[in-house]
Amino acid sequence: MIAIDTLPMRVGLGQFQEITDQRLAYIKQCGCDDFQMNIPDLPGEERWECEDLAGLVERASAAGLRLMSIENVPPRFYDKIMLGQQGREQQLDNMVYTIQNLGKAGVPILGYNFMPGGVWRTANNTPVRGGALATSFNYEKARHVRPGDRTNFGIWTTVQIDREYSEEEIWNNYCWYLERILPVCEQAGVRLALHPDDPPVPTLGGVGRVFRNFENFRRAMDTFDSPMHGLNFCHGCWSEMRAGEGVLDAIRFFGKKGKIFYVHLRDVQGPVDDFVECHLDEGNCDPVATVRTLHEVGFQGFLLPDHVPQMQGDGSWCERGRAWTVGYIKALIAAVTS
Ligand SMILES: [Mn+2]
């Protein structure tokens, strides 16, 4: 397993499902040693095998890179756990198996979320600076959606929602899961890194969204307190919560406790009920202050571009928008640590 506590703050790449030689070369060309994968495209309807996970780790090290985090298992691995449905015990057994395999394969961090309703956007082609294309969210357009309604708003999710679920119910399901899975993570040496609900509004499509404010994150970290439990600090979501207010306070609070395992460094323009994703230098927050504060609290993880605007000539993974962002982050780190 990579000794992740001995590394400095640094920039990495990620948010892709499949390793290719081209992608590994691109990561190297950007000057990164670390990457993350988001729901890697691996065999398994209910769980992942050790040899498949080890294959990803070996592919990374053969290219002189570190696979630092796998972010999210497919929602079908734990949808019944999130919704408290019959069959959740079977899913728990499979999650135990997958996490033990992550540990054996040498993947140090499993990023996770607890939003059965998934990520929502109300548009994916909103023009930002110079006509670059970004996603955006307007709560007015989305707040009337009922459970099971067919819309184009729910993206990056496949969970079938059969009825309304209160926030308290989702919190109780979360507790049921963490009580059982966190000891497994401790034994396997795998860190669990919690991502906020995106967007962080109280409810969408009839499903309560728990991880949408500082208080609920503090409650989760206090209730399930372990060196193996911390945050995937999605700067974009934290910026969405209060239009950029409180982001530095959250970094100080959780960062000083060593609870920030890694960072999605992106930003949005506007408040939670009407925001547009944008380039890092035109959002609600001052990215210099963000990276300086991470340095001040002794953050030793990696920061990666998350969603980025689609620039002229970009493909679906937005290589150009991503390269612009990764260079920007690299320079911020150099500036605040020099
Ligand atoms: Mn994120």
Tab-separated table of C-alpha atoms and ligand atoms in Angstrom:
chain	number	residue	atom	x	y	z
A	1	MET	CA	0.000	0.000	0.000
A	2	ILE	CA	1.206	3.513	-0.827
A	3	ALA	CA	2.326	5.422	2.311
A	4	ILE	CA	0.061	8.342	1.554
A	5	ASP	CA	0.804	10.355	4.713
A	6	THR	CA	4.387	11.036	3.674
A	7	LEU	CA	3.561	12.760	0.374
A	8	PRO	CA	3.299	16.529	-0.147
A	9	MET	CA	0.246	18.436	-1.419
A	10	ARG	CA	0.202	17.849	-5.168
A	11	VAL	CA	-1.986	17.848	-8.257
A	12	GLY	CA	-3.390	14.740	-9.915
A	13	LEU	CA	-5.877	13.762	-12.613
A	14	GLY	CA	-8.858	11.490	-12.799
A	15	GLN	CA	-12.573	11.225	-13.505
A	16	PHE	CA	-12.285	8.486	-16.111
A	17	GLN	CA	-13.444	4.859	-16.196
A	18	GLU	CA	-10.820	3.075	-18.234
A	19	ILE	CA	-7.027	3.083	-18.308
A	20	THR	CA	-5.452	3.494	-21.737
A	21	ASP	CA	-1.824	4.076	-22.713
A	22	GLN	CA	-2.839	7.462	-24.098
A	23	ARG	CA	-4.444	8.519	-20.838
A	24	LEU	CA	-1.456	7.410	-18.761
A	25	ALA	CA	0.826	9.355	-21.113
A	26	TYR	CA	-1.423	12.426	-20.832
A	27	ILE	CA	-1.217	12.288	-17.025
A	28	LYS	CA	2.591	12.134	-17.223
A	29	GLN	CA	2.649	14.941	-19.785
A	30	CYS	CA	0.675	17.123	-17.371
A	31	GLY	CA	3.373	16.598	-14.750
A	32	CYS	CA	1.277	14.409	-12.447
A	33	ASP	CA	2.285	11.255	-10.582
A	34	ASP	CA	-1.150	10.505	-9.170
A	35	PHE	CA	-4.532	9.689	-10.563
A	36	GLN	CA	-7.975	8.645	-9.454
A	37	MET	CA	-10.615	6.644	-11.323
A	38	ASN	CA	-14.362	7.168	-11.080
A	39	ILE	CA	-16.349	3.898	-11.272
A	40	PRO	CA	-13.738	1.950	-13.226
A	41	ASP	CA	-15.121	-0.221	-15.971
A	42	LEU	CA	-14.515	-3.623	-14.330
A	43	PRO	CA	-16.368	-6.933	-14.537
A	44	GLY	CA	-18.814	-7.674	-11.729
A	45	GLU	CA	-22.538	-7.127	-11.357
A	46	GLU	CA	-22.385	-6.948	-7.553
A	47	ARG	CA	-18.734	-6.720	-6.506
A	48	TRP	CA	-15.153	-6.359	-7.728
A	49	GLU	CA	-12.474	-9.033	-7.790
A	50	CYS	CA	-8.970	-8.538	-6.414
A	51	GLU	CA	-7.206	-9.475	-9.643
A	52	ASP	CA	-9.100	-6.817	-11.613
A	53	LEU	CA	-8.303	-4.097	-9.059
A	54	ALA	CA	-4.679	-5.230	-8.833
A	55	GLY	CA	-4.526	-4.991	-12.625
A	56	LEU	CA	-5.324	-1.279	-12.433
A	57	VAL	CA	-2.708	-0.715	-9.729
A	58	GLU	CA	-0.061	-2.603	-11.742
A	59	ARG	CA	-0.903	-0.699	-14.903
A	60	ALA	CA	-0.413	2.555	-12.989
A	61	SER	CA	2.906	1.591	-11.452
A	62	ALA	CA	4.229	0.269	-14.756
A	63	ALA	CA	3.673	3.802	-16.085
A	64	GLY	CA	5.391	5.358	-13.059
A	65	LEU	CA	2.078	6.557	-11.615
A	66	ARG	CA	0.081	5.973	-8.436
A	67	LEU	CA	-3.589	5.001	-8.452
A	68	MET	CA	-4.538	6.941	-5.317
A	69	SER	CA	-8.287	6.573	-5.242
A	70	ILE	CA	-11.137	4.693	-6.777
A	71	GLU	CA	-14.127	6.924	-6.520
A	72	ASN	CA	-17.566	5.326	-6.299
A	73	VAL	CA	-18.660	1.792	-6.891
A	74	PRO	CA	-21.543	1.384	-9.361
A	75	PRO	CA	-24.803	2.514	-7.687
A	76	ARG	CA	-26.223	-1.015	-8.215
A	77	PHE	CA	-23.631	-2.292	-5.670
A	78	TYR	CA	-25.308	-0.383	-2.799
A	79	ASP	CA	-28.624	1.117	-3.913
A	80	LYS	CA	-30.607	-1.078	-1.510
A	81	ILE	CA	-28.263	-0.034	1.298
A	82	MET	CA	-28.895	3.647	0.531
A	83	LEU	CA	-32.644	3.162	0.344
A	84	GLY	CA	-32.857	0.659	3.231
A	85	GLN	CA	-34.524	-1.936	1.032
A	86	GLN	CA	-34.757	-5.674	1.288
A	87	GLY	CA	-31.525	-7.224	0.067
A	88	ARG	CA	-29.249	-4.704	1.717
A	89	GLU	CA	-27.543	-7.422	3.807
A	90	GLN	CA	-26.459	-9.176	0.611
A	91	GLN	CA	-25.148	-5.881	-0.777
A	92	LEU	CA	-23.288	-5.261	2.478
A	93	ASP	CA	-21.572	-8.667	2.210
A	94	ASN	CA	-20.515	-7.783	-1.318
A	95	MET	CA	-19.240	-4.342	-0.260
A	96	VAL	CA	-17.171	-6.029	2.469
A	97	TYR	CA	-15.707	-8.299	-0.201
A	98	THR	CA	-14.962	-5.370	-2.546
A	99	ILE	CA	-13.315	-3.278	0.164
A	100	GLN	CA	-11.160	-6.173	1.313
A	101	ASN	CA	-10.079	-6.582	-2.299
A	102	LEU	CA	-9.289	-2.867	-2.625
A	103	GLY	CA	-6.994	-3.261	0.380
A	104	LYS	CA	-5.320	-6.376	-0.995
A	105	ALA	CA	-4.828	-4.729	-4.380
A	106	GLY	CA	-3.253	-1.649	-2.761
A	107	VAL	CA	-5.850	1.024	-3.504
A	108	PRO	CA	-5.516	3.416	-0.535
A	109	ILE	CA	-8.776	5.400	-0.850
A	110	LEU	CA	-12.365	4.595	-1.791
A	111	GLY	CA	-14.290	7.787	-2.558
A	112	TYR	CA	-18.007	7.414	-1.846
A	113	ASN	CA	-21.237	9.332	-1.780
A	114	PHE	CA	-24.601	8.628	-0.199
A	115	MET	CA	-26.999	10.186	-2.680
A	116	PRO	CA	-29.409	7.620	-4.117
A	117	GLY	CA	-30.909	10.460	-6.157
A	118	GLY	CA	-27.546	11.035	-7.860
A	119	VAL	CA	-26.013	14.195	-9.308
A	120	TRP	CA	-28.457	16.602	-10.940
A	121	ARG	CA	-27.990	19.334	-13.521
A	122	THR	CA	-30.707	21.122	-15.480
A	123	ALA	CA	-28.463	21.910	-18.479
A	124	ASN	CA	-25.158	20.623	-19.807
A	125	ASN	CA	-24.481	23.208	-22.522
A	126	THR	CA	-24.554	26.543	-20.714
A	127	PRO	CA	-22.066	28.961	-22.292
A	128	VAL	CA	-19.413	30.404	-19.985
A	129	ARG	CA	-16.315	32.477	-20.796
A	130	GLY	CA	-15.639	32.699	-24.532
A	131	GLY	CA	-18.391	30.219	-25.313
A	132	ALA	CA	-16.909	27.283	-23.417
A	133	LEU	CA	-19.728	24.900	-22.437
A	134	ALA	CA	-20.573	24.043	-18.854
A	135	THR	CA	-23.272	22.340	-16.818
A	136	SER	CA	-25.689	24.363	-14.726
A	137	PHE	CA	-28.438	23.840	-12.186
A	138	ASN	CA	-31.651	25.738	-11.524
A	139	TYR	CA	-33.656	24.509	-8.524
A	140	GLU	CA	-36.913	26.027	-9.826
A	141	LYS	CA	-36.793	23.708	-12.832
A	142	ALA	CA	-36.038	20.648	-10.722
A	143	ARG	CA	-37.928	21.059	-7.460
A	144	HIS	CA	-41.272	19.747	-8.743
A	145	VAL	CA	-39.913	16.415	-9.954
A	146	ARG	CA	-41.636	13.519	-8.166
A	147	PRO	CA	-40.183	10.058	-7.382
A	148	GLY	CA	-39.935	7.977	-10.547
A	149	ASP	CA	-40.634	10.904	-12.920
A	150	ARG	CA	-38.688	10.652	-16.144
A	151	THR	CA	-36.477	13.709	-16.617
A	152	ASN	CA	-33.089	14.494	-18.041
A	153	PHE	CA	-32.029	16.113	-14.784
A	154	GLY	CA	-30.647	13.149	-12.865
A	155	ILE	CA	-27.268	12.315	-14.285
A	156	TRP	CA	-24.583	9.839	-13.196
A	157	THR	CA	-27.100	7.637	-11.448
A	158	THR	CA	-29.055	4.506	-12.246
A	159	VAL	CA	-30.982	4.049	-9.004
A	160	GLN	CA	-34.746	3.498	-9.369
A	161	ILE	CA	-36.619	5.683	-6.885
A	162	ASP	CA	-39.948	4.062	-5.918
A	163	ARG	CA	-41.299	6.568	-3.361
A	164	GLU	CA	-40.381	9.561	-1.246
A	165	TYR	CA	-37.491	9.200	1.219
A	166	SER	CA	-36.986	11.699	4.031
A	167	GLU	CA	-33.603	13.044	4.955
A	168	GLU	CA	-33.850	11.279	8.323
A	169	GLU	CA	-34.507	7.956	6.629
A	170	ILE	CA	-31.445	8.368	4.399
A	171	TRP	CA	-29.366	9.349	7.453
A	172	ASN	CA	-30.521	6.210	9.291
A	173	ASN	CA	-29.602	4.054	6.287
A	174	TYR	CA	-26.225	5.784	6.229
A	175	CYS	CA	-25.664	4.934	9.903
A	176	TRP	CA	-26.640	1.295	9.323
A	177	TYR	CA	-24.021	1.080	6.575
A	178	LEU	CA	-21.162	2.976	8.236
A	179	GLU	CA	-21.491	1.045	11.499
A	180	ARG	CA	-20.879	-2.125	9.556
A	181	ILE	CA	-18.472	-1.060	6.807
A	182	LEU	CA	-16.059	1.230	8.659
A	183	PRO	CA	-14.526	-1.577	10.763
A	184	VAL	CA	-13.915	-3.462	7.510
A	185	CYS	CA	-12.116	-0.411	6.071
A	186	GLU	CA	-9.972	-0.196	9.219
A	187	GLN	CA	-8.954	-3.803	8.882
A	188	ALA	CA	-8.308	-3.498	5.146
A	189	GLY	CA	-6.405	-0.197	5.457
A	190	VAL	CA	-8.753	1.512	2.976
A	191	ARG	CA	-9.777	5.112	3.633
A	192	LEU	CA	-13.397	6.084	2.956
A	193	ALA	CA	-13.682	9.623	1.556
A	194	LEU	CA	-17.159	11.177	1.596
A	195	HIS	CA	-18.258	13.413	-1.301
A	196	PRO	CA	-21.091	15.935	-0.805
A	197	ASP	CA	-24.507	15.636	-2.403
A	198	ASP	CA	-24.391	17.516	-5.681
A	199	PRO	CA	-26.267	19.784	-5.802
A	200	PRO	CA	-26.430	20.225	-2.019
A	201	VAL	CA	-30.159	21.006	-1.731
A	202	PRO	CA	-32.551	19.471	0.865
A	203	THR	CA	-34.412	17.196	-1.530
A	204	LEU	CA	-34.581	16.259	-5.217
A	205	GLY	CA	-36.977	13.876	-6.915
A	206	GLY	CA	-38.539	13.111	-3.516
A	207	VAL	CA	-35.271	11.936	-1.965
A	208	GLY	CA	-33.694	13.751	0.973
A	209	ARG	CA	-30.071	14.788	0.518
A	210	VAL	CA	-28.035	14.543	3.688
A	211	PHE	CA	-24.533	15.750	2.833
A	212	ARG	CA	-25.370	19.302	1.881
A	213	ASN	CA	-23.971	21.415	4.737
A	214	PHE	CA	-21.194	21.720	7.291
A	215	GLU	CA	-23.323	20.481	10.201
A	216	ASN	CA	-24.222	17.198	8.561
A	217	PHE	CA	-20.604	16.541	7.559
A	218	ARG	CA	-19.491	17.245	11.119
A	219	ARG	CA	-22.176	14.890	12.402
A	220	ALA	CA	-21.005	12.134	10.043
A	221	MET	CA	-17.341	12.574	10.997
A	222	ASP	CA	-18.144	12.726	14.738
A	223	THR	CA	-20.476	9.732	14.652
A	224	PHE	CA	-18.103	7.619	12.573
A	225	ASP	CA	-14.754	8.804	13.837
A	226	SER	CA	-11.825	6.829	12.470
A	227	PRO	CA	-8.466	7.515	10.786
A	228	MET	CA	-10.009	5.603	7.861
A	229	HIS	CA	-12.920	8.062	7.525
A	230	GLY	CA	-12.649	11.513	5.992
A	231	LEU	CA	-13.645	13.776	3.148
A	232	ASN	CA	-13.324	13.852	-0.572
A	233	PHE	CA	-13.515	17.638	-0.363
A	234	CYS	CA	-15.408	18.648	-3.510
A	235	HIS	CA	-14.597	22.345	-3.586
A	236	GLY	CA	-17.294	22.854	-6.213
A	237	CYS	CA	-20.031	21.417	-3.983
A	238	TRP	CA	-18.800	23.327	-0.937
A	239	SER	CA	-18.877	26.489	-3.055
A	240	GLU	CA	-22.412	25.628	-4.189
A	241	MET	CA	-23.649	25.273	-0.588
A	242	ARG	CA	-23.409	28.964	0.387
A	243	ALA	CA	-22.268	30.724	-2.802
A	244	GLY	CA	-18.638	30.394	-1.732
A	245	GLU	CA	-19.111	31.407	1.921
A	246	GLY	CA	-17.681	29.071	4.546
A	247	VAL	CA	-15.424	27.086	2.214
A	248	LEU	CA	-12.205	28.184	3.924
A	249	ASP	CA	-13.742	27.571	7.376
A	250	ALA	CA	-14.637	24.022	6.339
A	251	ILE	CA	-11.087	23.440	5.043
A	252	ARG	CA	-9.679	24.701	8.342
A	253	PHE	CA	-12.081	22.643	10.479
A	254	PHE	CA	-11.701	19.312	8.701
A	255	GLY	CA	-8.153	19.894	7.410
A	256	LYS	CA	-6.697	20.487	10.877
A	257	LYS	CA	-8.106	17.130	11.958
A	258	GLY	CA	-6.479	15.394	8.975
A	259	LYS	CA	-9.939	14.622	7.619
A	260	ILE	CA	-9.425	15.892	4.061
A	261	PHE	CA	-8.149	12.921	2.082
A	262	TYR	CA	-8.264	14.545	-1.348
A	263	VAL	CA	-9.827	17.483	-3.155
A	264	HIS	CA	-11.930	18.022	-6.271
A	265	LEU	CA	-10.782	21.511	-7.182
A	266	ARG	CA	-13.484	23.143	-9.278
A	267	ASP	CA	-15.819	26.080	-8.787
A	268	VAL	CA	-19.216	27.464	-9.769
A	269	GLN	CA	-20.743	30.896	-10.217
A	270	GLY	CA	-23.812	31.590	-8.119
A	271	PRO	CA	-25.742	30.049	-5.215
A	272	VAL	CA	-27.035	26.518	-4.753
A	273	ASP	CA	-30.417	27.194	-6.367
A	274	ASP	CA	-28.969	28.724	-9.545
A	275	PHE	CA	-25.360	28.012	-10.433
A	276	VAL	CA	-23.152	27.435	-13.462
A	277	GLU	CA	-19.930	25.446	-13.399
A	278	CYS	CA	-17.009	27.540	-14.624
A	279	HIS	CA	-13.263	27.739	-14.883
A	280	LEU	CA	-11.386	27.840	-11.612
A	281	ASP	CA	-10.426	31.512	-11.856
A	282	GLU	CA	-13.960	32.884	-12.327
A	283	GLY	CA	-15.964	31.147	-9.610
A	284	ASN	CA	-17.424	32.109	-6.241
A	285	CYS	CA	-14.144	31.434	-4.428
A	286	ASP	CA	-10.580	32.700	-4.591
A	287	PRO	CA	-8.579	29.583	-5.547
A	288	VAL	CA	-5.382	31.153	-4.216
A	289	ALA	CA	-6.960	31.376	-0.757
A	290	THR	CA	-8.244	27.804	-1.052
A	291	VAL	CA	-4.852	26.291	-1.856
A	292	ARG	CA	-3.079	28.535	0.665
A	293	THR	CA	-5.490	27.405	3.387
A	294	LEU	CA	-4.959	23.751	2.472
A	295	HIS	CA	-1.228	24.358	2.812
A	296	GLU	CA	-1.692	26.116	6.157
A	297	VAL	CA	-3.594	23.160	7.647
A	298	GLY	CA	-0.909	20.750	6.464
A	299	PHE	CA	-2.954	19.018	3.766
A	300	GLN	CA	-0.889	16.186	2.224
A	301	GLY	CA	-3.265	14.815	-0.356
A	302	PHE	CA	-3.819	15.455	-4.036
A	303	LEU	CA	-6.085	17.928	-5.796
A	304	LEU	CA	-7.650	17.072	-9.117
A	305	PRO	CA	-9.790	18.841	-11.694
A	306	ASP	CA	-13.372	17.569	-11.388
A	307	HIS	CA	-15.900	18.668	-13.999
A	308	VAL	CA	-14.300	21.258	-16.255
A	309	PRO	CA	-15.843	23.465	-18.986
A	310	GLN	CA	-15.645	22.017	-22.471
A	311	MET	CA	-13.254	24.209	-24.451
A	312	GLN	CA	-12.811	24.651	-28.189
A	313	GLY	CA	-11.809	21.316	-29.749
A	314	ASP	CA	-12.400	19.341	-26.563
A	315	GLY	CA	-13.511	15.708	-26.521
A	316	SER	CA	-15.863	14.185	-23.978
A	317	TRP	CA	-13.220	14.050	-21.197
A	318	CYS	CA	-12.348	17.710	-21.907
A	319	GLU	CA	-8.574	17.217	-22.241
A	320	ARG	CA	-8.055	20.912	-22.969
A	321	GLY	CA	-10.210	22.223	-20.142
A	322	ARG	CA	-8.548	19.670	-17.889
A	323	ALA	CA	-5.009	20.621	-18.951
A	324	TRP	CA	-5.821	24.302	-18.367
A	325	THR	CA	-7.074	23.439	-14.861
A	326	VAL	CA	-4.267	21.085	-13.887
A	327	GLY	CA	-1.627	23.642	-14.907
A	328	TYR	CA	-3.446	26.310	-12.935
A	329	ILE	CA	-3.543	24.104	-9.814
A	330	LYS	CA	0.103	23.140	-10.227
A	331	ALA	CA	1.105	26.802	-10.304
A	332	LEU	CA	-1.083	27.578	-7.257
A	333	ILE	CA	0.623	24.814	-5.269
A	334	ALA	CA	4.074	26.028	-6.334
A	335	ALA	CA	3.197	29.599	-5.397
A	336	VAL	CA	1.786	28.892	-1.914
A	337	THR	CA	4.449	26.327	-0.949
A	338	SER	CA	7.517	28.166	-2.278
B	1	MN	MN	-16.897	16.543	-7.022
